[in-house]
Amino acid sequence: MTPRSVHLTPAHEEFRAGVRATLAAHVLPHLPDWERARAIPRDAWERLGSWGYLGLLHTTDDLFRSVVLLEELGRTGYSGFRAAVAVHSHMATHYLAAHGSAALKDRYLTPAIAGTAVAALAVTEPQAGSDLGALAVTATPDGDDLLLDGTKSMITNGTTADFLVVAARTGQARTGPTGVSLVVVETATPGVEATPQEKPGWHSAATAELRFTAARVPASNVIGKRDSGFYYLMRGFQLERLVAATLALGGIEHCLDATRDHLRTRHAFGAPLASRQAPRHTIADLTTRLHAARHLTYDAVRRLAGGDLPATEASMAKLLTTELACEVADRCLQLHGSPGYAADSPVARAHAEARAATMAAGPSEVMRDLIAAALLDHP
Ligand SMILES: Cc1cc2nc3c(=O)[nH]c(=O)nc-3n(C[C@H](O)[C@H](O)[C@H](O)COP(=O)(O)OP(=O)(O)OC[C@H]3O[C@@H](n4cnc5c(N)ncnc54)[C@H](O)[C@@H]3O)c2cc1C
């Protein structure tokens, strides 16, 4: 099997073929039901764990195996599913693996890798999204415990999670980057309440608002050093942005594949649409840009895997891929004509869902600010 990039080996492509076949047989047929149910069912999480997909980031140091998995999750064409799995496997659990104590890893990371416990990352609040200095959820010391109060919003896996990695203020400061900790909170804790949030897409992501009312957790549930959460998040965001970029690459590929099939089989004016120059050039242009975006993303992953923190490149990859995904979905919908606008059409779904990825994990404007700051303020 010829690898699609110099960063991949035949073994990666073999792994891809296995993931693709497994998802096609055991996941894709169920996704419409999971979308309707607004959640991935428990037994499916356990199956994902048994295939080894939930622990790739933690059980191997080969980051390109994660890239392959994330691209294939994206290629399912269901952003809610891909987000739910990626937030669990590559975002929430990343903080536990990178900074958590042995006891926290035993209690939460091990079952998360097995798929017997579902994880969510709760950072965003109704009044604090891009501006994390405005975080207001507090975790107030009370004996050997912390009492959590406040509200988180738009939390993927919010209704299904067994535990949350919550960014909360443990220090004196009420604004700014200091005094924020990452705290593991079990969702069964009294004082934790999840309310589903409806969206135009991403349905199986089980998105929820989470309210904490004097929710008591042991102080030993703080991940790493107390008050260092902001620093952990800033480092973790490089991985998060590359995860978002890689998922988007898979989504773009899915959309272009569906459109190529449509153009070959749909006849108009006596010939397949694929014979006309305008659609041909559209496919050529978009696929060329997909390749460029993939190489930018892979190169940033290579640097991250080498111990570097490719902050600017991660922002570039996130910006380019998620915006390209919107454009691809829009152009592909046009090329499908009215069948593309049917409720169950993959390009209609991509059109509705691609938009959220330019906001989640940091909006495009923030990515541009970060890139511009690196180029102009401290080159
Ligand atoms: C589908 C989905 C799933 C999500 N899942 C999670 C999750 O699991 N956990 C979690 O913690 N969060 C999650 N989020 C929240 C996500 O991380 C936030 O949407 C993101 O951080 C942006 O915050 P905000 O939406 O509050 O937008 P705001 O920060 O209010 O920004 C709104 C808009 O203002 C503009 N803007 C913001 N800052 C700047 C700036 N500096 N310069 C110029 N313009 C700017 C941008 O256009 C931006 O889109 C999710 C969001 C979505 C849509």
Short mmCIF file of C-alpha atoms and ligand atoms in Angstrom, two decimals:
data_model
loop_
_atom_site.label_atom_id
_atom_site.label_comp_id
_atom_site.label_asym_id
_atom_site.label_seq_id
_atom_site.Cartn_x
_atom_site.Cartn_y
_atom_site.Cartn_z
CA MET A 1 0.00 0.00 0.00
CA THR A 2 1.59 3.31 -1.04
CA PRO A 3 1.60 5.80 1.84
CA ARG A 4 -0.15 9.08 1.06
CA SER A 5 2.67 11.12 2.58
CA VAL A 6 6.34 10.81 3.47
CA HIS A 7 5.21 10.90 7.11
CA LEU A 8 3.25 7.66 6.73
CA THR A 9 4.50 4.12 6.22
CA PRO A 10 2.80 1.12 4.60
CA ALA A 11 1.95 0.02 8.17
CA HIS A 12 -0.01 3.26 8.68
CA GLU A 13 -1.94 2.66 5.47
CA GLU A 14 -2.65 -0.92 6.52
CA PHE A 15 -3.96 0.44 9.83
CA ARG A 16 -6.09 2.92 7.87
CA ALA A 17 -7.59 0.14 5.77
CA GLY A 18 -8.46 -1.76 8.96
CA VAL A 19 -10.02 1.28 10.65
CA ARG A 20 -11.99 2.14 7.51
CA ALA A 21 -13.33 -1.42 7.17
CA THR A 22 -14.19 -1.61 10.90
CA LEU A 23 -16.02 1.72 10.90
CA ALA A 24 -17.86 0.79 7.69
CA ALA A 25 -19.04 -2.52 9.14
CA HIS A 26 -19.75 -1.63 12.77
CA VAL A 27 -20.26 2.12 13.04
CA LEU A 28 -21.57 3.70 9.81
CA PRO A 29 -24.78 1.60 9.70
CA HIS A 30 -25.69 2.84 13.21
CA LEU A 31 -24.79 6.51 12.89
CA PRO A 32 -28.23 7.70 11.74
CA ASP A 33 -29.73 6.07 14.88
CA TRP A 34 -27.10 7.60 17.13
CA GLU A 35 -27.78 11.00 15.57
CA ARG A 36 -31.47 10.61 16.36
CA ALA A 37 -30.67 9.43 19.90
CA ARG A 38 -28.29 12.41 20.32
CA ALA A 39 -25.61 10.10 21.72
CA ILE A 40 -23.21 7.27 21.03
CA PRO A 41 -24.51 4.29 23.03
CA ARG A 42 -22.48 2.77 25.83
CA ASP A 43 -21.78 -0.54 24.07
CA ALA A 44 -20.38 1.33 21.06
CA TRP A 45 -17.90 3.15 23.32
CA GLU A 46 -16.83 -0.23 24.67
CA ARG A 47 -16.36 -1.56 21.15
CA LEU A 48 -14.28 1.49 20.19
CA GLY A 49 -12.17 0.75 23.26
CA SER A 50 -11.82 -2.93 22.40
CA TRP A 51 -10.51 -2.02 18.92
CA GLY A 52 -7.81 0.08 20.61
CA TYR A 53 -9.05 3.36 19.11
CA LEU A 54 -9.58 5.23 22.39
CA GLY A 55 -6.05 4.78 23.69
CA LEU A 56 -3.92 5.45 20.62
CA LEU A 57 -2.56 8.71 22.01
CA HIS A 58 -1.62 7.06 25.28
CA THR A 59 -0.52 3.55 24.36
CA THR A 60 1.82 4.38 21.44
CA ASP A 61 4.13 7.32 20.83
CA ASP A 62 3.39 7.13 17.10
CA LEU A 63 1.28 10.26 16.63
CA PHE A 64 0.65 9.41 12.97
CA ARG A 65 -1.46 6.41 14.00
CA SER A 66 -3.69 8.97 15.70
CA VAL A 67 -3.67 11.05 12.52
CA VAL A 68 -4.87 8.06 10.51
CA LEU A 69 -7.62 7.26 13.03
CA LEU A 70 -8.79 10.90 13.19
CA GLU A 71 -8.87 11.22 9.41
CA GLU A 72 -10.97 8.07 9.21
CA LEU A 73 -13.32 9.35 11.94
CA GLY A 74 -13.68 12.53 9.88
CA ARG A 75 -14.28 10.47 6.76
CA THR A 76 -17.43 8.95 8.30
CA GLY A 77 -19.08 12.27 7.44
CA TYR A 78 -20.65 12.65 10.89
CA SER A 79 -19.05 15.52 12.83
CA GLY A 80 -20.87 14.68 16.06
CA PHE A 81 -19.45 11.16 16.14
CA ARG A 82 -15.95 12.25 15.19
CA ALA A 83 -15.99 15.04 17.82
CA ALA A 84 -17.32 12.81 20.60
CA VAL A 85 -14.59 10.23 20.05
CA ALA A 86 -11.79 12.76 19.52
CA VAL A 87 -12.69 14.85 22.58
CA HIS A 88 -12.67 11.66 24.66
CA SER A 89 -9.54 10.07 23.20
CA HIS A 90 -7.34 13.04 22.28
CA MET A 91 -8.49 16.02 24.35
CA ALA A 92 -10.01 15.30 27.78
CA THR A 93 -7.84 12.25 28.47
CA HIS A 94 -4.75 14.01 27.12
CA TYR A 95 -4.58 16.18 30.25
CA LEU A 96 -4.87 13.13 32.51
CA ALA A 97 -2.15 11.29 30.60
CA ALA A 98 0.19 14.27 30.35
CA HIS A 99 -0.11 15.69 33.86
CA GLY A 100 -2.31 13.40 36.02
CA SER A 101 -1.15 11.48 39.10
CA ALA A 102 -0.83 7.69 38.96
CA ALA A 103 -4.01 7.41 41.06
CA LEU A 104 -6.00 9.61 38.64
CA LYS A 105 -4.69 7.66 35.68
CA ASP A 106 -5.71 4.37 37.31
CA ARG A 107 -9.15 5.59 38.20
CA TYR A 108 -10.06 7.52 35.04
CA LEU A 109 -7.60 7.06 32.17
CA THR A 110 -7.57 3.25 32.23
CA PRO A 111 -11.38 2.86 31.91
CA ALA A 112 -11.46 5.69 29.35
CA ILE A 113 -9.00 3.78 27.16
CA ALA A 114 -11.14 0.65 27.55
CA GLY A 115 -14.29 2.60 26.64
CA THR A 116 -15.98 1.72 29.94
CA ALA A 117 -15.92 5.37 31.06
CA VAL A 118 -16.66 8.34 28.78
CA ALA A 119 -14.74 11.62 29.16
CA ALA A 120 -15.57 15.24 28.40
CA LEU A 121 -13.50 18.43 28.50
CA ALA A 122 -15.39 21.31 30.12
CA VAL A 123 -13.68 24.63 29.48
CA THR A 124 -16.15 26.91 27.68
CA GLU A 125 -18.69 28.91 29.72
CA PRO A 126 -21.66 31.02 28.68
CA GLN A 127 -19.52 34.17 29.13
CA ALA A 128 -16.06 32.71 28.41
CA GLY A 129 -15.22 31.05 25.10
CA SER A 130 -12.18 32.35 23.22
CA ASP A 131 -11.36 34.58 26.20
CA LEU A 132 -10.34 32.00 28.78
CA GLY A 133 -9.24 34.75 31.15
CA ALA A 134 -12.95 35.29 31.78
CA LEU A 135 -13.51 31.76 33.17
CA ALA A 136 -15.83 32.02 36.19
CA VAL A 137 -16.46 28.44 37.41
CA THR A 138 -14.89 28.14 40.86
CA ALA A 139 -13.49 25.19 42.79
CA THR A 140 -13.31 26.43 46.37
CA PRO A 141 -11.20 24.51 48.92
CA ASP A 142 -13.28 22.96 51.72
CA GLY A 143 -11.21 20.66 53.95
CA ASP A 144 -9.74 17.93 51.75
CA ASP A 145 -12.27 18.69 49.04
CA LEU A 146 -13.14 21.29 46.44
CA LEU A 147 -16.64 22.65 45.93
CA LEU A 148 -17.46 23.47 42.31
CA ASP A 149 -19.91 26.20 41.37
CA GLY A 150 -20.85 27.72 38.02
CA THR A 151 -21.84 26.75 34.48
CA LYS A 152 -20.06 25.26 31.46
CA SER A 153 -21.57 25.42 27.99
CA MET A 154 -21.38 23.52 24.66
CA ILE A 155 -19.65 20.54 26.22
CA THR A 156 -19.21 17.58 23.86
CA ASN A 157 -20.14 14.28 25.57
CA GLY A 158 -21.87 16.46 28.17
CA THR A 159 -24.86 14.14 28.59
CA THR A 160 -22.95 10.86 28.24
CA ALA A 161 -19.71 11.49 30.14
CA ASP A 162 -18.85 9.59 33.31
CA PHE A 163 -16.23 12.16 34.18
CA LEU A 164 -15.33 15.68 33.18
CA VAL A 165 -12.01 17.47 33.03
CA VAL A 166 -13.17 20.89 34.25
CA ALA A 167 -11.23 24.17 34.07
CA ALA A 168 -12.08 25.96 37.32
CA ARG A 169 -10.70 28.76 39.46
CA THR A 170 -8.90 27.39 42.53
CA GLY A 171 -6.88 30.53 43.18
CA GLN A 172 -7.73 34.00 44.48
CA ALA A 173 -7.83 35.74 41.07
CA ARG A 174 -11.31 36.08 39.57
CA THR A 175 -10.05 36.94 36.07
CA GLY A 176 -6.94 36.30 34.01
CA PRO A 177 -4.76 33.24 33.53
CA THR A 178 -3.62 32.63 37.10
CA GLY A 179 -5.38 30.41 39.62
CA VAL A 180 -7.06 28.06 37.11
CA SER A 181 -6.85 24.30 37.71
CA LEU A 182 -8.00 21.26 35.75
CA VAL A 183 -10.19 19.15 38.04
CA VAL A 184 -11.68 15.71 37.37
CA VAL A 185 -15.36 15.65 38.29
CA GLU A 186 -17.52 12.53 38.14
CA THR A 187 -20.87 13.34 36.58
CA ALA A 188 -22.67 11.22 39.20
CA THR A 189 -21.51 13.69 41.88
CA PRO A 190 -24.47 15.40 43.62
CA GLY A 191 -24.65 19.01 42.39
CA VAL A 192 -23.69 18.20 38.76
CA GLU A 193 -26.53 18.66 36.29
CA ALA A 194 -26.37 18.26 32.49
CA THR A 195 -28.91 19.88 30.17
CA PRO A 196 -28.77 18.86 26.48
CA GLN A 197 -28.10 21.68 23.99
CA GLU A 198 -29.73 21.27 20.55
CA LYS A 199 -27.73 22.29 17.46
CA PRO A 200 -28.25 22.21 13.67
CA GLY A 201 -25.77 19.30 13.42
CA TRP A 202 -23.17 17.34 15.44
CA HIS A 203 -26.09 15.46 16.99
CA SER A 204 -24.29 12.39 18.34
CA ALA A 205 -21.86 14.69 20.17
CA ALA A 206 -24.27 14.73 23.15
CA THR A 207 -23.62 18.45 23.69
CA ALA A 208 -24.73 19.83 27.03
CA GLU A 209 -24.68 22.73 29.42
CA LEU A 210 -23.28 21.60 32.77
CA ARG A 211 -24.28 23.26 36.00
CA PHE A 212 -22.29 22.80 39.21
CA THR A 213 -23.89 23.62 42.55
CA ALA A 214 -21.56 23.00 45.50
CA ALA A 215 -20.41 19.83 43.72
CA ARG A 216 -17.91 18.20 46.06
CA VAL A 217 -14.79 16.48 44.68
CA PRO A 218 -11.58 15.40 46.44
CA ALA A 219 -8.81 18.00 46.12
CA SER A 220 -6.63 15.12 44.88
CA ASN A 221 -8.71 15.23 41.68
CA VAL A 222 -6.75 18.30 40.54
CA ILE A 223 -4.69 17.29 37.50
CA GLY A 224 -1.02 18.13 37.92
CA LYS A 225 -0.18 21.22 39.93
CA ARG A 226 -2.97 23.29 41.40
CA ASP A 227 -3.40 26.69 39.65
CA SER A 228 -1.42 25.49 36.59
CA GLY A 229 -4.46 24.65 34.46
CA PHE A 230 -4.16 27.64 32.17
CA TYR A 231 -0.62 26.64 31.27
CA TYR A 232 -1.68 23.02 30.63
CA LEU A 233 -4.54 24.22 28.42
CA MET A 234 -2.30 26.52 26.38
CA ARG A 235 0.03 23.60 25.62
CA GLY A 236 -2.87 21.20 25.08
CA PHE A 237 -4.48 23.55 22.57
CA GLN A 238 -1.67 22.81 20.05
CA LEU A 239 -2.71 19.16 20.06
CA GLU A 240 -6.41 20.12 20.09
CA ARG A 241 -5.99 22.34 17.02
CA LEU A 242 -4.16 19.62 15.13
CA VAL A 243 -6.87 17.12 16.09
CA ALA A 244 -9.51 19.55 14.76
CA ALA A 245 -7.47 20.03 11.57
CA THR A 246 -7.07 16.30 11.01
CA LEU A 247 -10.77 15.59 11.57
CA ALA A 248 -11.54 18.33 9.05
CA LEU A 249 -9.21 16.72 6.49
CA GLY A 250 -11.22 13.50 6.76
CA GLY A 251 -14.47 15.43 6.41
CA ILE A 252 -13.22 17.17 3.26
CA GLU A 253 -12.15 13.86 1.75
CA HIS A 254 -15.58 12.39 2.46
CA CYS A 255 -17.33 15.31 0.79
CA LEU A 256 -15.11 15.21 -2.29
CA ASP A 257 -15.49 11.42 -2.61
CA ALA A 258 -19.29 11.71 -2.50
CA THR A 259 -19.19 14.50 -5.08
CA ARG A 260 -16.90 12.63 -7.48
CA ASP A 261 -19.29 9.65 -7.34
CA HIS A 262 -22.24 11.93 -7.99
CA LEU A 263 -20.56 13.67 -10.95
CA ARG A 264 -19.71 10.35 -12.57
CA THR A 265 -23.21 8.90 -12.28
CA ARG A 266 -25.45 11.94 -12.78
CA HIS A 267 -26.20 12.64 -16.44
CA ALA A 268 -27.33 16.01 -17.75
CA PHE A 269 -27.64 17.14 -21.38
CA GLY A 270 -26.63 13.69 -22.61
CA ALA A 271 -23.39 13.24 -20.69
CA PRO A 272 -22.18 12.63 -17.13
CA LEU A 273 -21.64 15.85 -15.18
CA ALA A 274 -18.08 14.63 -14.69
CA SER A 275 -17.41 15.34 -18.37
CA ARG A 276 -18.04 19.09 -18.01
CA GLN A 277 -15.16 21.42 -17.47
CA ALA A 278 -16.60 23.56 -14.65
CA PRO A 279 -17.21 20.65 -12.20
CA ARG A 280 -13.93 19.01 -13.24
CA HIS A 281 -11.98 22.16 -12.42
CA THR A 282 -13.82 22.61 -9.14
CA ILE A 283 -12.84 19.08 -8.08
CA ALA A 284 -9.26 19.65 -9.26
CA ASP A 285 -8.93 22.93 -7.34
CA LEU A 286 -10.48 21.66 -4.12
CA THR A 287 -8.47 18.43 -4.15
CA THR A 288 -5.26 20.38 -4.75
CA ARG A 289 -6.03 22.52 -1.71
CA LEU A 290 -6.88 19.41 0.33
CA HIS A 291 -3.43 18.04 -0.46
CA ALA A 292 -1.75 21.32 0.55
CA ALA A 293 -3.75 21.47 3.79
CA ARG A 294 -2.89 17.85 4.57
CA HIS A 295 0.82 18.47 4.14
CA LEU A 296 0.73 21.56 6.37
CA THR A 297 -1.13 19.58 9.04
CA TYR A 298 1.12 16.52 8.80
CA ASP A 299 4.22 18.69 9.08
CA ALA A 300 2.91 20.35 12.26
CA VAL A 301 2.11 16.87 13.64
CA ARG A 302 5.66 15.77 12.80
CA ARG A 303 7.03 18.66 14.84
CA LEU A 304 4.69 17.97 17.75
CA ALA A 305 5.72 14.31 17.68
CA GLY A 306 9.36 15.44 17.82
CA GLY A 307 8.74 17.32 21.07
CA ASP A 308 8.35 20.75 19.46
CA LEU A 309 5.31 22.98 20.11
CA PRO A 310 4.35 24.10 16.61
CA ALA A 311 1.97 26.81 17.85
CA THR A 312 1.87 28.92 14.68
CA GLU A 313 1.68 25.90 12.39
CA ALA A 314 -1.09 24.31 14.49
CA SER A 315 -3.09 27.54 14.20
CA MET A 316 -2.41 27.67 10.44
CA ALA A 317 -3.51 24.05 10.02
CA LYS A 318 -6.69 24.57 12.08
CA LEU A 319 -7.53 27.77 10.18
CA LEU A 320 -6.85 26.39 6.71
CA THR A 321 -8.52 23.00 7.09
CA THR A 322 -11.70 24.08 8.89
CA GLU A 323 -12.29 27.00 6.51
CA LEU A 324 -11.54 24.79 3.50
CA ALA A 325 -14.06 22.26 4.84
CA CYS A 326 -16.76 24.96 4.73
CA GLU A 327 -15.87 25.94 1.19
CA VAL A 328 -15.70 22.33 0.01
CA ALA A 329 -19.10 21.56 1.56
CA ASP A 330 -20.60 24.63 -0.10
CA ARG A 331 -19.15 23.91 -3.56
CA CYS A 332 -19.97 20.18 -3.34
CA LEU A 333 -23.56 20.92 -2.37
CA GLN A 334 -23.88 23.10 -5.47
CA LEU A 335 -22.42 20.32 -7.65
CA HIS A 336 -24.96 17.84 -6.26
CA GLY A 337 -27.91 20.02 -7.17
CA SER A 338 -31.21 19.41 -5.42
CA PRO A 339 -30.46 15.79 -4.33
CA GLY A 340 -27.60 17.27 -2.32
CA TYR A 341 -30.06 19.35 -0.35
CA ALA A 342 -32.06 16.33 0.86
CA ALA A 343 -32.08 15.94 4.63
CA ASP A 344 -30.08 12.69 4.55
CA SER A 345 -27.55 13.87 1.96
CA PRO A 346 -23.92 13.71 3.12
CA VAL A 347 -23.11 17.07 1.53
CA ALA A 348 -26.08 18.79 3.21
CA ARG A 349 -24.86 17.41 6.53
CA ALA A 350 -21.30 18.54 5.79
CA HIS A 351 -22.64 21.98 4.89
CA ALA A 352 -24.43 22.31 8.23
CA GLU A 353 -21.67 20.79 10.31
CA ALA A 354 -18.46 22.23 8.82
CA ARG A 355 -19.38 25.68 10.16
CA ALA A 356 -19.06 24.65 13.78
CA ALA A 357 -15.44 23.56 13.34
CA THR A 358 -14.34 27.12 12.49
CA MET A 359 -15.52 28.10 16.00
CA ALA A 360 -14.93 25.03 18.19
CA ALA A 361 -11.36 24.61 19.49
CA GLY A 362 -10.75 28.30 18.81
CA PRO A 363 -12.39 30.51 16.16
CA SER A 364 -10.66 31.39 12.88
CA GLU A 365 -10.21 34.99 14.03
CA VAL A 366 -8.20 33.85 17.04
CA MET A 367 -6.10 31.59 14.79
CA ARG A 368 -5.38 34.59 12.53
CA ASP A 369 -4.47 36.71 15.58
CA LEU A 370 -2.04 34.06 16.80
CA ILE A 371 -0.42 33.66 13.39
CA ALA A 372 -0.16 37.43 12.89
CA ALA A 373 1.33 37.90 16.37
CA ALA A 374 4.03 35.33 15.59
CA LEU A 375 4.80 37.03 12.29
CA LEU A 376 4.57 40.68 13.28
CA ASP A 377 4.99 41.07 17.04
CA HIS A 378 7.62 38.50 17.93
CA PRO A 379 8.98 37.07 14.68
C1 LIG B 1 -20.03 21.98 18.17
C2 LIG B 1 -19.21 22.55 19.28
C3 LIG B 1 -18.64 21.70 20.22
C4 LIG B 1 -17.89 22.24 21.29
N1 LIG B 1 -17.36 21.39 22.23
C5 LIG B 1 -16.71 21.91 23.31
C6 LIG B 1 -16.22 21.07 24.36
O1 LIG B 1 -16.29 19.84 24.29
N2 LIG B 1 -15.64 21.65 25.44
C7 LIG B 1 -15.50 23.01 25.56
O2 LIG B 1 -14.96 23.48 26.55
N3 LIG B 1 -15.95 23.83 24.57
C8 LIG B 1 -16.55 23.31 23.47
N4 LIG B 1 -17.02 24.14 22.46
C9 LIG B 1 -16.88 25.58 22.62
C10 LIG B 1 -15.75 26.13 21.76
O3 LIG B 1 -14.50 25.79 22.24
C11 LIG B 1 -15.99 27.64 21.69
O4 LIG B 1 -17.01 27.79 20.74
C12 LIG B 1 -14.79 28.43 21.28
O5 LIG B 1 -13.82 28.43 22.27
C13 LIG B 1 -15.19 29.89 20.99
O6 LIG B 1 -15.88 30.44 22.06
P1 LIG B 1 -17.35 31.06 21.88
O7 LIG B 1 -18.14 30.12 21.05
O8 LIG B 1 -17.85 31.40 23.22
O9 LIG B 1 -17.16 32.34 21.02
P2 LIG B 1 -16.65 33.80 21.49
O10 LIG B 1 -15.37 33.69 22.21
O11 LIG B 1 -17.78 34.52 22.12
O12 LIG B 1 -16.40 34.42 20.07
C14 LIG B 1 -17.50 34.65 19.17
C15 LIG B 1 -16.95 35.12 17.87
O13 LIG B 1 -16.28 36.35 18.06
C16 LIG B 1 -15.15 36.43 17.23
N5 LIG B 1 -13.94 36.57 18.06
C17 LIG B 1 -13.67 35.98 19.25
N6 LIG B 1 -12.45 36.34 19.69
C18 LIG B 1 -11.95 37.19 18.77
C19 LIG B 1 -10.73 37.90 18.66
N7 LIG B 1 -9.76 37.80 19.60
N8 LIG B 1 -10.55 38.68 17.57
C20 LIG B 1 -11.50 38.79 16.64
N9 LIG B 1 -12.67 38.14 16.68
C21 LIG B 1 -12.90 37.35 17.73
C22 LIG B 1 -15.13 35.14 16.41
O14 LIG B 1 -15.83 35.35 15.21
C23 LIG B 1 -15.89 34.17 17.26
O15 LIG B 1 -16.45 33.12 16.53
C24 LIG B 1 -17.72 23.63 21.38
C25 LIG B 1 -18.27 24.47 20.40
C26 LIG B 1 -19.00 23.94 19.36
C27 LIG B 1 -19.57 24.88 18.34
#
